[in-house]
Amino acid sequence: MIAKKIWTTENLNKAKELKKQGLTARQIGSKLGVSKNSVLGMMYRDKVERGYVPNGKPHAIPNDSMIGYFTKIGKRNCMMCNKKFDIYSKFDRFCDRCKRTSMYRSA
């Protein structure tokens, strides 16, 4: 079975022009008669613009919640050995030493 060539030079130039106008991949695909994924693949392979992100959204910029993900937020008593340990989440209940015991793992 021979697949027809969708991305001719003419279609590629038209897609680039539509992208510059700010159209989404879905809109470009409907104008050219191809799927959104075909447009995204073409743009990714041909590097239509520097820093192109397939879904059109900018890369995630770390916010306060992401920066504090592995930040120590306090101390708490372990529920097994009752010794103080550093917590990184409000859900930390057991210290690392107790988590390595067979009693913790078997529960």
Short mmCIF file of C-alpha atoms in Angstrom, two decimals:
data_model
loop_
_atom_site.label_atom_id
_atom_site.label_comp_id
_atom_site.label_asym_id
_atom_site.label_seq_id
_atom_site.Cartn_x
_atom_site.Cartn_y
_atom_site.Cartn_z
CA MET A 1 0.00 0.00 0.00
CA ILE A 2 1.43 3.37 -1.00
CA ALA A 3 0.63 6.29 1.27
CA LYS A 4 -0.08 9.58 -0.44
CA LYS A 5 2.33 12.37 0.35
CA ILE A 6 0.44 14.96 2.39
CA TRP A 7 3.26 17.35 3.17
CA THR A 8 4.24 18.79 -0.15
CA THR A 9 6.39 21.92 -0.21
CA GLU A 10 3.26 23.94 -0.97
CA ASN A 11 1.37 22.53 2.04
CA LEU A 12 4.37 22.96 4.29
CA ASN A 13 4.75 26.64 3.35
CA LYS A 14 1.01 27.20 3.81
CA ALA A 15 1.12 25.56 7.26
CA LYS A 16 4.07 27.74 8.28
CA GLU A 17 2.20 30.84 7.14
CA LEU A 18 -0.92 29.82 9.10
CA LYS A 19 1.22 29.16 12.18
CA LYS A 20 2.71 32.66 11.92
CA GLN A 21 -0.86 34.02 11.86
CA GLY A 22 -1.42 32.34 15.23
CA LEU A 23 -3.67 29.46 14.23
CA THR A 24 -3.66 26.28 16.32
CA ALA A 25 -2.65 22.88 14.97
CA ARG A 26 -6.31 21.83 14.87
CA GLN A 27 -7.25 24.91 12.81
CA ILE A 28 -4.31 24.42 10.45
CA GLY A 29 -5.23 20.76 10.02
CA SER A 30 -8.85 21.54 9.17
CA LYS A 31 -7.75 24.09 6.54
CA LEU A 32 -5.31 21.65 4.94
CA GLY A 33 -7.49 18.55 5.34
CA VAL A 34 -5.13 16.69 7.68
CA SER A 35 -5.25 15.70 11.33
CA LYS A 36 -4.03 17.81 14.22
CA ASN A 37 -1.39 15.17 15.04
CA SER A 38 -0.12 15.27 11.47
CA VAL A 39 0.35 19.04 11.76
CA LEU A 40 2.07 18.70 15.13
CA GLY A 41 4.38 16.01 13.77
CA MET A 42 5.29 18.10 10.76
CA MET A 43 6.01 21.15 12.89
CA TYR A 44 8.11 19.12 15.29
CA ARG A 45 10.12 17.39 12.55
CA ASP A 46 10.65 20.52 10.48
CA LYS A 47 11.27 22.76 13.51
CA VAL A 48 8.82 25.35 12.19
CA GLU A 49 9.95 27.87 14.77
CA ARG A 50 12.65 27.81 17.41
CA GLY A 51 11.26 26.67 20.74
CA TYR A 52 8.09 25.26 19.21
CA VAL A 53 5.97 23.47 21.79
CA PRO A 54 3.47 20.96 20.31
CA ASN A 55 0.48 22.08 22.39
CA GLY A 56 1.23 25.77 21.88
CA LYS A 57 1.73 26.44 25.59
CA PRO A 58 4.97 27.88 26.90
CA HIS A 59 7.25 25.71 28.97
CA ALA A 60 6.26 25.53 32.62
CA ILE A 61 7.79 28.24 34.72
CA PRO A 62 8.42 27.05 38.25
CA ASN A 63 6.08 28.70 40.71
CA ASP A 64 6.17 28.74 44.49
CA SER A 65 4.44 25.37 44.83
CA MET A 66 6.97 23.67 42.50
CA ILE A 67 10.01 25.26 44.12
CA GLY A 68 8.88 24.17 47.57
CA TYR A 69 8.20 20.58 46.57
CA PHE A 70 11.36 19.18 48.18
CA THR A 71 11.74 21.90 50.78
CA LYS A 72 11.76 20.93 54.40
CA ILE A 73 8.55 22.27 55.96
CA GLY A 74 9.07 21.28 59.58
CA LYS A 75 9.59 18.50 62.07
CA ARG A 76 7.28 15.81 63.35
CA ASN A 77 7.44 12.82 65.68
CA CYS A 78 7.61 9.45 63.95
CA MET A 79 4.53 7.33 64.64
CA MET A 80 6.66 4.21 65.19
CA CYS A 81 9.75 5.30 67.13
CA ASN A 82 8.48 8.69 68.35
CA LYS A 83 11.72 10.43 67.34
CA LYS A 84 11.70 13.83 65.61
CA PHE A 85 12.39 13.85 61.86
CA ASP A 86 12.26 16.40 59.04
CA ILE A 87 9.08 16.43 56.99
CA TYR A 88 8.77 17.51 53.37
CA SER A 89 5.02 17.02 53.10
CA LYS A 90 2.11 17.21 55.51
CA PHE A 91 1.59 13.50 54.79
CA ASP A 92 4.97 12.32 56.15
CA ARG A 93 4.23 10.18 59.21
CA PHE A 94 7.22 7.85 59.55
CA CYS A 95 10.94 8.58 59.60
CA ASP A 96 13.21 7.07 56.95
CA ARG A 97 14.79 4.67 59.44
CA CYS A 98 11.40 3.19 60.34
CA LYS A 99 10.33 2.99 56.69
CA ARG A 100 13.24 0.61 56.07
CA THR A 101 12.10 -1.85 58.74
CA SER A 102 10.25 -5.05 57.90
CA MET A 103 7.47 -4.09 60.31
CA TYR A 104 6.67 -0.95 58.28
CA ARG A 105 6.89 -2.78 54.96
CA SER A 106 4.65 -5.66 56.04
CA ALA A 107 1.82 -3.39 57.21
#
